[in-house]
mmCIF file of C-alpha atoms in Angstrom:
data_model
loop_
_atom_site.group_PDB
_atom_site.id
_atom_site.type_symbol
_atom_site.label_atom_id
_atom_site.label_comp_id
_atom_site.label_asym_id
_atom_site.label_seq_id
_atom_site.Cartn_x
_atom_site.Cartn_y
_atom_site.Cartn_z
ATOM 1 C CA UNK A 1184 0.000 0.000 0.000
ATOM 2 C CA UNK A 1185 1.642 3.438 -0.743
ATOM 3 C CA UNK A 1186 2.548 5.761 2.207
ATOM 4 C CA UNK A 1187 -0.404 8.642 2.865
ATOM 5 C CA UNK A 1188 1.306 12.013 2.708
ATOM 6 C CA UNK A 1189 -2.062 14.070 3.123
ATOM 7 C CA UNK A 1190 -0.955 17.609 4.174
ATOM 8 C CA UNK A 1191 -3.646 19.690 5.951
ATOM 9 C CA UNK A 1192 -4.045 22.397 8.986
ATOM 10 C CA UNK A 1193 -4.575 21.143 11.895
ATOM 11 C CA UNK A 1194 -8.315 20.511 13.380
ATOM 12 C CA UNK A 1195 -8.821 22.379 16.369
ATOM 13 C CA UNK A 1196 -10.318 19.599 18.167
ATOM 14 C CA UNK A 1197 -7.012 17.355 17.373
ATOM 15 C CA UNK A 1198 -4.496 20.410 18.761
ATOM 16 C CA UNK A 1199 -6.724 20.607 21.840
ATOM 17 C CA UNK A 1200 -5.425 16.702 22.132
ATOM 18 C CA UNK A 1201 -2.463 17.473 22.059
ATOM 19 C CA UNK A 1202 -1.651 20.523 24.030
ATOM 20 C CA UNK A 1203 -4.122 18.466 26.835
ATOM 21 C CA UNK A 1204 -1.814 15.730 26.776
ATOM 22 C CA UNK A 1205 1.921 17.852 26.406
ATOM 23 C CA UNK A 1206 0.385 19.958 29.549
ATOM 24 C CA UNK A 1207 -0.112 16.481 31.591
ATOM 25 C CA UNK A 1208 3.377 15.754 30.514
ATOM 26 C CA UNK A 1209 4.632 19.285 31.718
ATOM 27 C CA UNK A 1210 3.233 18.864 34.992
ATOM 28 C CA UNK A 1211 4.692 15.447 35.269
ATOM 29 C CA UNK A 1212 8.374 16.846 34.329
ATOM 30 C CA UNK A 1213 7.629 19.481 36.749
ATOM 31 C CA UNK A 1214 7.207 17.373 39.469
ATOM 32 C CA UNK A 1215 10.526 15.572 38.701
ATOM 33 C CA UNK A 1216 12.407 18.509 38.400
ATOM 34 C CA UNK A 1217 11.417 19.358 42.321
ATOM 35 C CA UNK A 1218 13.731 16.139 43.099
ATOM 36 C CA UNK A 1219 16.879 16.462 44.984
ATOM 37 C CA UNK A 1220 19.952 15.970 42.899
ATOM 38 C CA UNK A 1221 20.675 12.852 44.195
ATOM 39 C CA UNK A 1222 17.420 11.521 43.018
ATOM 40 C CA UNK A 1223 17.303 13.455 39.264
ATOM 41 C CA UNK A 1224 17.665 10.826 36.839
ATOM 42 C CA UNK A 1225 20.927 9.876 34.773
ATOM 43 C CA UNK A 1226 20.800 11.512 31.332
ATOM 44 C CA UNK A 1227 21.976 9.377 28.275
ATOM 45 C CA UNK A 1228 23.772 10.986 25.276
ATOM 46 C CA UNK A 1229 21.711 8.669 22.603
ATOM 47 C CA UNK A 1230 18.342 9.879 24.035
ATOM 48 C CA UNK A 1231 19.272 13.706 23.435
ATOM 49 C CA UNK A 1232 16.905 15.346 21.409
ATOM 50 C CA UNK A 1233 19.182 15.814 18.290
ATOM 51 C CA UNK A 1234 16.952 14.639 15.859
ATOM 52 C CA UNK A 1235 14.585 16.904 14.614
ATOM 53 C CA UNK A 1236 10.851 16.183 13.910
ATOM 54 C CA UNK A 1237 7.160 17.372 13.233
ATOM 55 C CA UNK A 1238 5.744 18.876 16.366
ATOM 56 C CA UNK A 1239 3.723 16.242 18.407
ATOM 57 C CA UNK A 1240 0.412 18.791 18.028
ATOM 58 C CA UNK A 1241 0.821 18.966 13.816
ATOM 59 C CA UNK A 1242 1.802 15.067 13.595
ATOM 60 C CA UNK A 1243 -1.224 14.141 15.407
ATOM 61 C CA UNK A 1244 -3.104 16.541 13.398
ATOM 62 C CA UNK A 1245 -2.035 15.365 9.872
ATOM 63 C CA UNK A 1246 -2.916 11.834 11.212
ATOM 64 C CA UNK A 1247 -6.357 13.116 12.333
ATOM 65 C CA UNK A 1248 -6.947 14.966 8.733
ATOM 66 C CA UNK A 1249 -6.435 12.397 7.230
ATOM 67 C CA UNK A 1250 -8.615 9.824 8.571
ATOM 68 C CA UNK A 1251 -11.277 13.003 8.039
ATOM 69 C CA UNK A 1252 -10.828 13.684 4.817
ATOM 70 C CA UNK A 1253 -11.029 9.155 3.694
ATOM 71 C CA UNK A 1254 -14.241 8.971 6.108
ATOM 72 C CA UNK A 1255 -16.127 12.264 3.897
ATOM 73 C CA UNK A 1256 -15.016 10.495 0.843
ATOM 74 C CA UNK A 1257 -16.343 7.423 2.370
ATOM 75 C CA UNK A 1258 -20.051 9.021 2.999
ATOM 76 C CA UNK A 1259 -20.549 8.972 -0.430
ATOM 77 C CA UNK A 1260 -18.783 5.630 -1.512
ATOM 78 C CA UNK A 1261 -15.839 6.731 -3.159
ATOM 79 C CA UNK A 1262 -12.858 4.943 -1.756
ATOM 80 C CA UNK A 1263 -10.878 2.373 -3.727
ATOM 81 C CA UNK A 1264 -10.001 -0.780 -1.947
ATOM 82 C CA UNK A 1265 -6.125 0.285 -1.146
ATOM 83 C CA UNK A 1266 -7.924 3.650 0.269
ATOM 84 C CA UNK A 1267 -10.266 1.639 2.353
ATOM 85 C CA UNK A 1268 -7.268 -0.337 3.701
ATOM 86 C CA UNK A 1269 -5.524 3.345 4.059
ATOM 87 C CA UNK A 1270 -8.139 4.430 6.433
ATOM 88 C CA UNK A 1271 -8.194 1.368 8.256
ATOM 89 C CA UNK A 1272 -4.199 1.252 9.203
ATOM 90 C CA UNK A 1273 -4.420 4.822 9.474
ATOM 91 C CA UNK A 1274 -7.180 4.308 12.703
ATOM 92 C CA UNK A 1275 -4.582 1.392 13.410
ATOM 93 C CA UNK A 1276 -1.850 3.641 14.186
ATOM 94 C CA UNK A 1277 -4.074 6.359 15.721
ATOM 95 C CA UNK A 1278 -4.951 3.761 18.477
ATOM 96 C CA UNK A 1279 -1.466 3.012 18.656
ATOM 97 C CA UNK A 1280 -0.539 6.100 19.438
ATOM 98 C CA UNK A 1281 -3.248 7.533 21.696
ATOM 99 C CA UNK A 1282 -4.040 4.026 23.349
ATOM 100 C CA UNK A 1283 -7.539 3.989 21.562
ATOM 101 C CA UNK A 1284 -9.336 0.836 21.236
ATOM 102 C CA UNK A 1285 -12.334 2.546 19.333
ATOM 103 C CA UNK A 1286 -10.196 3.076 16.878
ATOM 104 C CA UNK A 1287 -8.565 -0.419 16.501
ATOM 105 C CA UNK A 1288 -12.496 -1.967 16.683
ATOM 106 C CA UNK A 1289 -13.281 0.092 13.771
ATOM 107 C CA UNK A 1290 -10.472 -0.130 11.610
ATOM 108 C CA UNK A 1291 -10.802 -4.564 12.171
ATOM 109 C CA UNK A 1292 -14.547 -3.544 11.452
ATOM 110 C CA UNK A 1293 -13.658 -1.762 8.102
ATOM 111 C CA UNK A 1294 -11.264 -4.584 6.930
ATOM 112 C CA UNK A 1295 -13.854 -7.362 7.882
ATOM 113 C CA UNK A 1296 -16.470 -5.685 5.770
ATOM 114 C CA UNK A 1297 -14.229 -4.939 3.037
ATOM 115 C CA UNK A 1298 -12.560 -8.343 3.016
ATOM 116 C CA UNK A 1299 -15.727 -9.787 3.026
ATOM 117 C CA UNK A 1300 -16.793 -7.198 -0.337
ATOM 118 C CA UNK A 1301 -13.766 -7.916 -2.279
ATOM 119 C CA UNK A 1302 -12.586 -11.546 -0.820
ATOM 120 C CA UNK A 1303 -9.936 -12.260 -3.484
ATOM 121 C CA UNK A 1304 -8.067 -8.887 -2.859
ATOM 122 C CA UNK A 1305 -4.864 -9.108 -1.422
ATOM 123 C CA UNK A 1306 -4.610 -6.036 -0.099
ATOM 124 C CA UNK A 1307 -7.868 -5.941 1.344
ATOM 125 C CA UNK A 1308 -7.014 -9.592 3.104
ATOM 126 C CA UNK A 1309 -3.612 -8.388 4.099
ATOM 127 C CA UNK A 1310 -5.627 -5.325 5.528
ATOM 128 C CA UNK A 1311 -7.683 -7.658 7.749
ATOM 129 C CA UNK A 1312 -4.508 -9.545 9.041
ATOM 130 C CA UNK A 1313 -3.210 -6.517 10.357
ATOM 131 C CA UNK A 1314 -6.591 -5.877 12.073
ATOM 132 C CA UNK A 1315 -6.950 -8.864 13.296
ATOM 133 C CA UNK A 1316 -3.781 -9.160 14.710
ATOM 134 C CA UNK A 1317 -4.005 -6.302 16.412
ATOM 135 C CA UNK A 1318 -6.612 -8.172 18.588
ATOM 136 C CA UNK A 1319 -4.494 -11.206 18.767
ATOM 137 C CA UNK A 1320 -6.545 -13.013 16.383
ATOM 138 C CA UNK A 1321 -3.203 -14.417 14.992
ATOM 139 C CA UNK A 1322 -4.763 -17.793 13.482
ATOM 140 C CA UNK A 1323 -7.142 -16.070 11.551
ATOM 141 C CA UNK A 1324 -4.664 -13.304 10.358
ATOM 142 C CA UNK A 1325 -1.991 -15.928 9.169
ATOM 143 C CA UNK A 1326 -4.664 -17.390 7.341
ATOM 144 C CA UNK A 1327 -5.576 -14.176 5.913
ATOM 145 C CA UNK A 1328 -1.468 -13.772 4.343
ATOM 146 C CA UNK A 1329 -1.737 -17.622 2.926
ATOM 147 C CA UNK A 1330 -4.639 -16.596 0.930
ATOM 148 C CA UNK A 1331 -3.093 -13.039 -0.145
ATOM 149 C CA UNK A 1332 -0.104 -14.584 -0.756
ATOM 150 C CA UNK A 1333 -1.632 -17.251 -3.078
ATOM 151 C CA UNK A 1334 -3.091 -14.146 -5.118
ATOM 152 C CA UNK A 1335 -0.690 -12.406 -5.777
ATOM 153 C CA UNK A 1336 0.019 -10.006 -2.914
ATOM 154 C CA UNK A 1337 2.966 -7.962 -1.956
ATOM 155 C CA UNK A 1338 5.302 -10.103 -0.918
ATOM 156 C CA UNK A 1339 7.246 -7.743 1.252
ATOM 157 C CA UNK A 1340 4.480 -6.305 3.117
ATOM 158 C CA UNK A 1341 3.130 -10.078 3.948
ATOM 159 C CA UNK A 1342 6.263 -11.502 4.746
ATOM 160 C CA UNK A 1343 6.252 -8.213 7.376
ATOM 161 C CA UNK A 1344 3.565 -8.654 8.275
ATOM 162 C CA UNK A 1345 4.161 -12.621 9.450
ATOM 163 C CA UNK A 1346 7.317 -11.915 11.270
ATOM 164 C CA UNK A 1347 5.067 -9.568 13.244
ATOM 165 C CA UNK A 1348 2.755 -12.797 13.828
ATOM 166 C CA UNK A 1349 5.422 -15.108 14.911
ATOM 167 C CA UNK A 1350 7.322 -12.624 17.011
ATOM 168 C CA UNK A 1351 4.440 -12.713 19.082
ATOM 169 C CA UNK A 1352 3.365 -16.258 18.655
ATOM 170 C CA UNK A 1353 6.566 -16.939 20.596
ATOM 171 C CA UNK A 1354 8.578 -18.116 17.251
ATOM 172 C CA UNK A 1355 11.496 -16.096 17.429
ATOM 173 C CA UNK A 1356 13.524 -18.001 14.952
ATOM 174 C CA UNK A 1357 11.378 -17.769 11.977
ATOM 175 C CA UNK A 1358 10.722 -13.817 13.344
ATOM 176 C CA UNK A 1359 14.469 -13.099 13.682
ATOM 177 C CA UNK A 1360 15.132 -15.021 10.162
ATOM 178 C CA UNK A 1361 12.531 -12.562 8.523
ATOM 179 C CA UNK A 1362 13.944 -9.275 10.142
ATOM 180 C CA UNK A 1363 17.449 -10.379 9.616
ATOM 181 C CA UNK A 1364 16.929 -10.982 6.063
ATOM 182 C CA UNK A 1365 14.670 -7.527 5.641
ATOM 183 C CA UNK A 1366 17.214 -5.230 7.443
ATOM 184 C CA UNK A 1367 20.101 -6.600 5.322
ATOM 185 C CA UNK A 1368 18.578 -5.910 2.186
ATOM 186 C CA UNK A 1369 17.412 -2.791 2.836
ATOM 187 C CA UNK A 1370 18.997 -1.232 5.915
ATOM 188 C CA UNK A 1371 16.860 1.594 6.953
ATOM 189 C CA UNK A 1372 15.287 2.800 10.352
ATOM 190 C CA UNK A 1373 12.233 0.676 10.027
ATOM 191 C CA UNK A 1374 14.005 -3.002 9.717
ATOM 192 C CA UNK A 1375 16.554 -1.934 11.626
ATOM 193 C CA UNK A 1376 14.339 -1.277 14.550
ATOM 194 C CA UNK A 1377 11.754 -4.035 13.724
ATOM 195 C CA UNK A 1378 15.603 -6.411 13.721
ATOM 196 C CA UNK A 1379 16.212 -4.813 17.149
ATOM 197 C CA UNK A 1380 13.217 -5.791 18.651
ATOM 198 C CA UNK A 1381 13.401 -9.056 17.955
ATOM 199 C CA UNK A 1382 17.015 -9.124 19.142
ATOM 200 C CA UNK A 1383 15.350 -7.416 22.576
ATOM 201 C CA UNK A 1384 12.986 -10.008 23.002
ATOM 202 C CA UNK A 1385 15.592 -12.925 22.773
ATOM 203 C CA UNK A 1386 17.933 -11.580 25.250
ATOM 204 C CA UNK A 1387 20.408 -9.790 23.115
ATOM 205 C CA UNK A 1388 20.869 -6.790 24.540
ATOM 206 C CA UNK A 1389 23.988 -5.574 23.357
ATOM 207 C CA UNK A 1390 23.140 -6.408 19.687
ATOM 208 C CA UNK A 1391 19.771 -4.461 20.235
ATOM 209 C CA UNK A 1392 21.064 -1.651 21.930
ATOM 210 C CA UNK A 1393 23.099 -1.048 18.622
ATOM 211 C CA UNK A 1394 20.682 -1.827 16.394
ATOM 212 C CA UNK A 1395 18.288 -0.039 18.083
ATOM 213 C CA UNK A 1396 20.705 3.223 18.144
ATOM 214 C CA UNK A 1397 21.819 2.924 13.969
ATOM 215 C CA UNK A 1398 17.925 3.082 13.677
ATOM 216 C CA UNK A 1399 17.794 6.398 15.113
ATOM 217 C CA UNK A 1400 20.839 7.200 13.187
ATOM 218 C CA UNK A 1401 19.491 6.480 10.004
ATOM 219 C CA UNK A 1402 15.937 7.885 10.778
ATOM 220 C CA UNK A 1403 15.564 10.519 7.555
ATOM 221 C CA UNK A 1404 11.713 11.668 8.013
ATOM 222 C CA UNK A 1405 10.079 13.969 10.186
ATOM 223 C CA UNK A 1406 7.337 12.277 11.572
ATOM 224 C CA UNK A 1407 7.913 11.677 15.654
ATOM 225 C CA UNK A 1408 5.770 8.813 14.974
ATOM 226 C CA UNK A 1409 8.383 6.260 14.121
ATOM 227 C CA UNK A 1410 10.870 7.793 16.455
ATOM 228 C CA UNK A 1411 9.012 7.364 19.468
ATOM 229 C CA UNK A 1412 8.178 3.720 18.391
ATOM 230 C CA UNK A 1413 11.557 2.958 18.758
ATOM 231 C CA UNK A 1414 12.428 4.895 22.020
ATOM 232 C CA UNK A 1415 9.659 2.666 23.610
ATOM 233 C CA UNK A 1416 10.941 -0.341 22.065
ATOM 234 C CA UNK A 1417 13.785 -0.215 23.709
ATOM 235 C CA UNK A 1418 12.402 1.307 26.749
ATOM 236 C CA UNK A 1419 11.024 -1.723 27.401
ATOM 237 C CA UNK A 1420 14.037 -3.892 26.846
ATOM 238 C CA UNK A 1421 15.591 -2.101 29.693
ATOM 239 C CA UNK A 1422 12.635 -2.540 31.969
ATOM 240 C CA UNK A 1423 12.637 -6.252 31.356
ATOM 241 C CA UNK A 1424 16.370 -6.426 32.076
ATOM 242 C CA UNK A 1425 16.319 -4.453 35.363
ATOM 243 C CA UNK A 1426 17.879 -1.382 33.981
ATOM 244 C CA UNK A 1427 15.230 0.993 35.207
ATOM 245 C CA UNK A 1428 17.297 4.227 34.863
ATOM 246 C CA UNK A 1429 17.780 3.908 30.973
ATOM 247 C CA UNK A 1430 14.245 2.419 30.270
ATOM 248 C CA UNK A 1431 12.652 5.795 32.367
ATOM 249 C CA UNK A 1432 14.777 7.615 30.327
ATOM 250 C CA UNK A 1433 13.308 6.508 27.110
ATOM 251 C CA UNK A 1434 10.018 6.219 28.362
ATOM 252 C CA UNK A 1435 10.289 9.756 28.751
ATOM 253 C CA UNK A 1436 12.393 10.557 25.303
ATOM 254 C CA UNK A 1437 8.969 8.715 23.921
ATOM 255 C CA UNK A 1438 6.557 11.167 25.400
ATOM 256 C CA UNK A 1439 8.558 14.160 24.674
ATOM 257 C CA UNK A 1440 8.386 13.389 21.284
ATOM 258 C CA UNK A 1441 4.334 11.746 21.547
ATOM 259 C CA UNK A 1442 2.918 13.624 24.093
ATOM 260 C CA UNK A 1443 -0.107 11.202 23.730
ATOM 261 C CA UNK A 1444 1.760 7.964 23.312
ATOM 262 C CA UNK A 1445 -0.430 6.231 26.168
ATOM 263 C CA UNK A 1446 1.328 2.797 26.485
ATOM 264 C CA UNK A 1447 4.613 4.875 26.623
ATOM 265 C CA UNK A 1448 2.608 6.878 29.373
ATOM 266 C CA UNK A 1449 1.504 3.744 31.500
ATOM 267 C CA UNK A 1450 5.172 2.130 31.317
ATOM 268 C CA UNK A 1451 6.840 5.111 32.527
ATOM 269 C CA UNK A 1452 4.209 5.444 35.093
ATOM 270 C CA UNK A 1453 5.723 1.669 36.527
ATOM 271 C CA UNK A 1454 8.924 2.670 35.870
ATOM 272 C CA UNK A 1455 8.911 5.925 38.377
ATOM 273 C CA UNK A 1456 6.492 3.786 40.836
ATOM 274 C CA UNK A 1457 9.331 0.564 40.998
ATOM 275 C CA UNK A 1458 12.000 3.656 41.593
ATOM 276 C CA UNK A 1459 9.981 4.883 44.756
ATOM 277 C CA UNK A 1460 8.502 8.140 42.774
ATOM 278 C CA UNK A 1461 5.451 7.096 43.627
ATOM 279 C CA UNK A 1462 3.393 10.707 42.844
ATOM 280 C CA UNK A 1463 5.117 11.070 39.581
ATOM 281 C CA UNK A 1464 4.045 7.838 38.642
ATOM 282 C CA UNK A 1465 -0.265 8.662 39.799
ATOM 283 C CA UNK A 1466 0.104 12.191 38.220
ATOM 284 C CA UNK A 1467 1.181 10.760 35.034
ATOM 285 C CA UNK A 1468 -1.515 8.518 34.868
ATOM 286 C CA UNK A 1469 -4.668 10.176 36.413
ATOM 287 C CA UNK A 1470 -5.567 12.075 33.416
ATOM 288 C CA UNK A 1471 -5.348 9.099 30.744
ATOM 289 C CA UNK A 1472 -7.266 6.750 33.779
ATOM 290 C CA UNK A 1473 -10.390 8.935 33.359
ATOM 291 C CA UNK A 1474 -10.127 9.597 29.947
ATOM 292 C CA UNK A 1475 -8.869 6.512 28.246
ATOM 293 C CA UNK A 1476 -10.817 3.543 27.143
ATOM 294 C CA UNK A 1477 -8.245 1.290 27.351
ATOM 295 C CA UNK A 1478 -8.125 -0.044 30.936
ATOM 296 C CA UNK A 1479 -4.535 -0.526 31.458
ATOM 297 C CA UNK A 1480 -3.949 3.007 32.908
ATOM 298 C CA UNK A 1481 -6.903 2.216 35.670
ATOM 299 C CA UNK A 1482 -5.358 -0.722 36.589
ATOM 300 C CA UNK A 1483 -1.600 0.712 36.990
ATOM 301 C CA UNK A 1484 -2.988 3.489 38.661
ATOM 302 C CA UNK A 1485 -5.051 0.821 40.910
ATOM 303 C CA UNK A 1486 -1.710 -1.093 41.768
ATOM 304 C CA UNK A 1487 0.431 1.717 42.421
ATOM 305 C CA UNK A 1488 -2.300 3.648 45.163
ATOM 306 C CA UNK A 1489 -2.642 0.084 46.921
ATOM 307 C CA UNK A 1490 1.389 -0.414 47.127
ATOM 308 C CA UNK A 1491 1.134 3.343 47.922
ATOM 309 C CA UNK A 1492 -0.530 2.338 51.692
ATOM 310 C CA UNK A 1493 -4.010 4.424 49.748
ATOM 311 C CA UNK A 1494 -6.547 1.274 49.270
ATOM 312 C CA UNK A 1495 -9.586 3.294 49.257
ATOM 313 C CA UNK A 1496 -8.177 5.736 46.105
ATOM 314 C CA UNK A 1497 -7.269 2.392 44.392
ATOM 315 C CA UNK A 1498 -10.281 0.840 45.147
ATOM 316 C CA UNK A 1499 -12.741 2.506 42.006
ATOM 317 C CA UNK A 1500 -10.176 2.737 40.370
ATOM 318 C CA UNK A 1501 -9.386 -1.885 40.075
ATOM 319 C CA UNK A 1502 -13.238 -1.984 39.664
ATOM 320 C CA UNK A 1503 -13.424 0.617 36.708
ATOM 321 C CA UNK A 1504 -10.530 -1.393 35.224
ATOM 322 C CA UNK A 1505 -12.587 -5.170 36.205
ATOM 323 C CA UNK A 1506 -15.442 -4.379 34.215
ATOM 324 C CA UNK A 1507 -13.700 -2.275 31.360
ATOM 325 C CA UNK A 1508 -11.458 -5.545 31.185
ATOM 326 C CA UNK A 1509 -14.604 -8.319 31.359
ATOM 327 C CA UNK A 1510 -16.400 -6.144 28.784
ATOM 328 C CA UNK A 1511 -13.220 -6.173 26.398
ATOM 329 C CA UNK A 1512 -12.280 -9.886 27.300
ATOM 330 C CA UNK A 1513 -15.959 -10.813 26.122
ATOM 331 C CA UNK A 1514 -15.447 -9.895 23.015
ATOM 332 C CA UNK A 1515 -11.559 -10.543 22.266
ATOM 333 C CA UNK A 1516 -10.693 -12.796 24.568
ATOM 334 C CA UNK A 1517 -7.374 -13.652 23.316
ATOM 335 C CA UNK A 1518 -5.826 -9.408 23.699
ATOM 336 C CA UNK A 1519 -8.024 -9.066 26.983
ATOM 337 C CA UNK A 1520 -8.178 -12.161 28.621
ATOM 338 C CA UNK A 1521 -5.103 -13.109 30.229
ATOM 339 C CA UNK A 1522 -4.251 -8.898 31.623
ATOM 340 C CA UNK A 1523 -8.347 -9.301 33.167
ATOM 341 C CA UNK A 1524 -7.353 -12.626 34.897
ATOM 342 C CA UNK A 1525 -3.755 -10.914 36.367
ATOM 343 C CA UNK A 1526 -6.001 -7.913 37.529
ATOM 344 C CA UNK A 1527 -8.675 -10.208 39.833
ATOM 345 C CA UNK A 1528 -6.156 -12.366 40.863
ATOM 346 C CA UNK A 1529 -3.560 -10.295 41.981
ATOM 347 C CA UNK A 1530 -4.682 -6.437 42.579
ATOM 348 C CA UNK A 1531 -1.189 -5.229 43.848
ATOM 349 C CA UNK A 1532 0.012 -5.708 40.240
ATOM 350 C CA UNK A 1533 4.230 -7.676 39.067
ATOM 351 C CA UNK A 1534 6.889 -6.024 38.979
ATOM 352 C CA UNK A 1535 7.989 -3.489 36.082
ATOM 353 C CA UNK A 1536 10.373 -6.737 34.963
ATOM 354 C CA UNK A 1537 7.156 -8.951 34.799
ATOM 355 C CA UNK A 1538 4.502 -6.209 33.557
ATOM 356 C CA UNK A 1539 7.213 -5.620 30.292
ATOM 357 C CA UNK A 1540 6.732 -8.961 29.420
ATOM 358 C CA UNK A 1541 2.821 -8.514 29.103
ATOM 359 C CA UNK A 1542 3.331 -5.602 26.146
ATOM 360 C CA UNK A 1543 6.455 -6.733 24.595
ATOM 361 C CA UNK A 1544 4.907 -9.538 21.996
ATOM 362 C CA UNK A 1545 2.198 -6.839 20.940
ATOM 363 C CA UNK A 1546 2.974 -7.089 16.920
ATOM 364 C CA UNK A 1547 5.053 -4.140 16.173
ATOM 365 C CA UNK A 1548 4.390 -1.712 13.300
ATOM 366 C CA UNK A 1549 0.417 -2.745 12.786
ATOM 367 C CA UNK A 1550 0.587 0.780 10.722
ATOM 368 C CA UNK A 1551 3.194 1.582 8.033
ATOM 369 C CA UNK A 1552 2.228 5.023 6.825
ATOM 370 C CA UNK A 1553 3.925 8.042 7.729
ATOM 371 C CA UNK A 1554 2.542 11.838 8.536
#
C-alpha cells in the first residue's frame, strides 16, 4: 500500500489533544524537576533530542486529517479498496498512538467488511490480518497472508507482516530469520528497529542496543511517529532487564516526542512507581485513567495507590478497570483475557520486569504510513 502524505491544517479539536496531553506531561516533568539531585535521573547521550521532527500537536493533526478527509469520501462511496485499507491502518496507528481501542475496533470492522466485499483482494485480506492481529486473532490473520499470498500479494508487506505474527506467537527463529533478512537488504530505520526488537525479546541486549541506536541514526523523516516507536521499544528492553534508569529515560524521550503515546505513558508510570517516585508515577496517569478507554492506565494506577498504603483511592479505580477488562475480554478474549485474569487475581500488580513482558509480543508496526 503506498505511504499517505495528506498535508492539511490542523483541526482544532485534534491540537486541543495534544496541548491536553503535552500539559499532563509538563506537569509530570515538573514534578521531577522538584527532586533532589541525588534523586534526578541519569541523562543518556543517545536519548538527546538531536533529531529533529514534526511537532507532536501537527503530527497528530495530519494523522487526524487524514482519517477526516477518507471517512467524507467514504459518505458517499468513493474509496478504492487500497484507500479503504488506508483508512483502516491509518485508525490502526491512531490507536497506537493515543491508546484507543475505538479506533482499533473500527479499523478490524472496516477490513472485515471490506474483506468480506472484495474476498480475493490481497490487499484488502492483508488489511484484515493486520486488524486482526491487532486483537491477537493471529490464526485467523496468518490465514488471511496464505490466501493473499496465493493471489498475488505484496510479498514484502506479507512476509512483514508474518514476522510480526510469529514474534508474538513466541517463534522467534522464523521472526528473527525474517527481520534479519529484511534489514540486510534494505537497511533503513524501520528493519533496523523491527531487527532490534526481535534481538530485545531474545535476550540480546547488546546487539539491540546497537541496532536499536543505527535506527535512530538512520531515521531521515520527520514524523515523531516512528521515532518514538523505537524509544519505547527499547524502553522496554531495559525494563525487562532491570535497567530501570535507561528504560525511564526513554520512556520519557517517547513522550517528549508523543505527548499522547499512552502505552509509553503507563510504562513510565511503573517505571517511576518501581523507583519509589510514587506521585510522579499517579500524576502521570490520572488524566489518561479517566479519559482513556483502554483499561490498562486504571489498573496501573489501581496497583500503584494500593502499594502506595491508599486502598480506598485504588479501590474505584481496580473496579473501573474489572469491568472495562470483562467487557473487552468478552469480546476478544485472546488481547483481553489473560491482563483481566492478572487484575482479579492479583490487585497489587508484578513487577515493572514482569509487567514488560505482558506488552512486549504486541505485533510491532500494525501501521506503516507516515505523517
Amino acid at each position: 500500500m503506498p505511504r499517505l502524505r495528506i498535508r492539511i491544517a490542523v483541526p482544532a479539536a485534534a491540537l486541543a489533544l495534544s496541548l491536553l496531553a503535552v500539559c499532563g506531561m509538563a506537569s509530570w516533568e515538573r514534578a521531577a524537576a522538584s527532586r533532589p539531585a541525588a534523586q534526578q535521573p541519569r541523562r543518556y547521550a543517545f536519548i538527546e533530542d538531536q533529531i529533529r521532527t514534526t511537532s507532536p500537536a501537527i503530527a497528530l493533526g495530519n494523522l487526524e486529517a487524514q482519517i477526516q478527509q477518507l471517512d467524507q469520501q467514504s459518505q458517499h462511496g468513493a474509496l478504492t479498496v487500497g484507500q479503504r485499507a488506508g483508512l483502516a491502518e491509518l485508525l490502526l496507528a491512531h490507536g497506537q498512538y493515543t491508546g484507543s481501542i475505538a479506533d482499533r475496533e473500527r479499523a478490524l470492522d472496516i477490513a472485515e467488511t471490506m474483506a468480506r466485499a472484495v474476498p480475493d483482494d490481497p490487499q484488502a485480506l492483508l488489511a484484515r490480518a493486520r486488524a486482526r492481529s491487532a486483537f491477537h486473532r493471529f490464526a485467523e490473520a496468518l490465514a488471511d497472508l496464505d490466501r493473499a499470498a496465493a493471489l498475488g500479494g505484496s510479498p514484502i508487506a506479507l512476509a512483514d507482516q508474518r514476522a510480526a505474527i510469529y514474534q508474538a506467537l513466541g517463534r522467534s527463529d522464523e521472526a528473527l530469520g525474517m527481520r534479519r533478512s529484511r534489514a540486510e537488504r534494505n537497511p533503513n530505520s524501520d528493519t533496523l528497529g523491527a531487527l532490534a526488537a526481535i534481538e530485545a525479546e531474545r535476550g540480546a541486549t547488546d546487539e539491540a542496543a546497537r541496532l536499536f541506536d543505527e535506527a535512530r541514526w538512520r531515521y531521515r523523516d520527520v514524523s515523531p511517529f516512528p521515532l518514538a516507536f523505537l524509544y519505547f521499544d527499547e524502553g522496554a528492553m531495559w525494563m525487562r532487564h532491570g535497567d530501570l534508569e535507561r528504560a525511564r529515560a526513554l520512556f520519557a524521550a517517547a513522550l517528549r516526542r508523543v505527548p499522547s503515546y499512552a502505552a509509553a505513558r503507563c510504562r513510565l508510570a511503573e517505571v517511576e512507581a518501581a523507583l519509589g517516585h510514587r506521585d510522579d508515577a499517579i500524576a502521570l496517569l490520572e488524566p489518561l485513567a479517566r479519559s482513556a478507554d483502554d483499561p490498562d492506565a486504571a489498573a496501573q494506577l489501581a496497583r500503584i495507590l494500593t502499594d502506595a498504603g491508599r486502598a480506598d483511592e485504588a479501590l474505584p479505580w481496580r473496579q473501573v478497570a474489572v469491568r472495562r477488562y470483562d467487557e473487552l475480554t468478552a469480546a476478544y478474549p485472546d488481547a483481553y483475557g489473560p491482563h483481566a485474569a492478572e487484575l482479579r487475581l492479583d490487585p497489587v500488580g508484578p513487577q515493572p520486569s514482569a509487567a514488560a513482558q505482558r506488552y512486549a509480543p504486541a505485533p510491532r508496526r500494525l501501521a506503516s504510513v507516515s505523517w
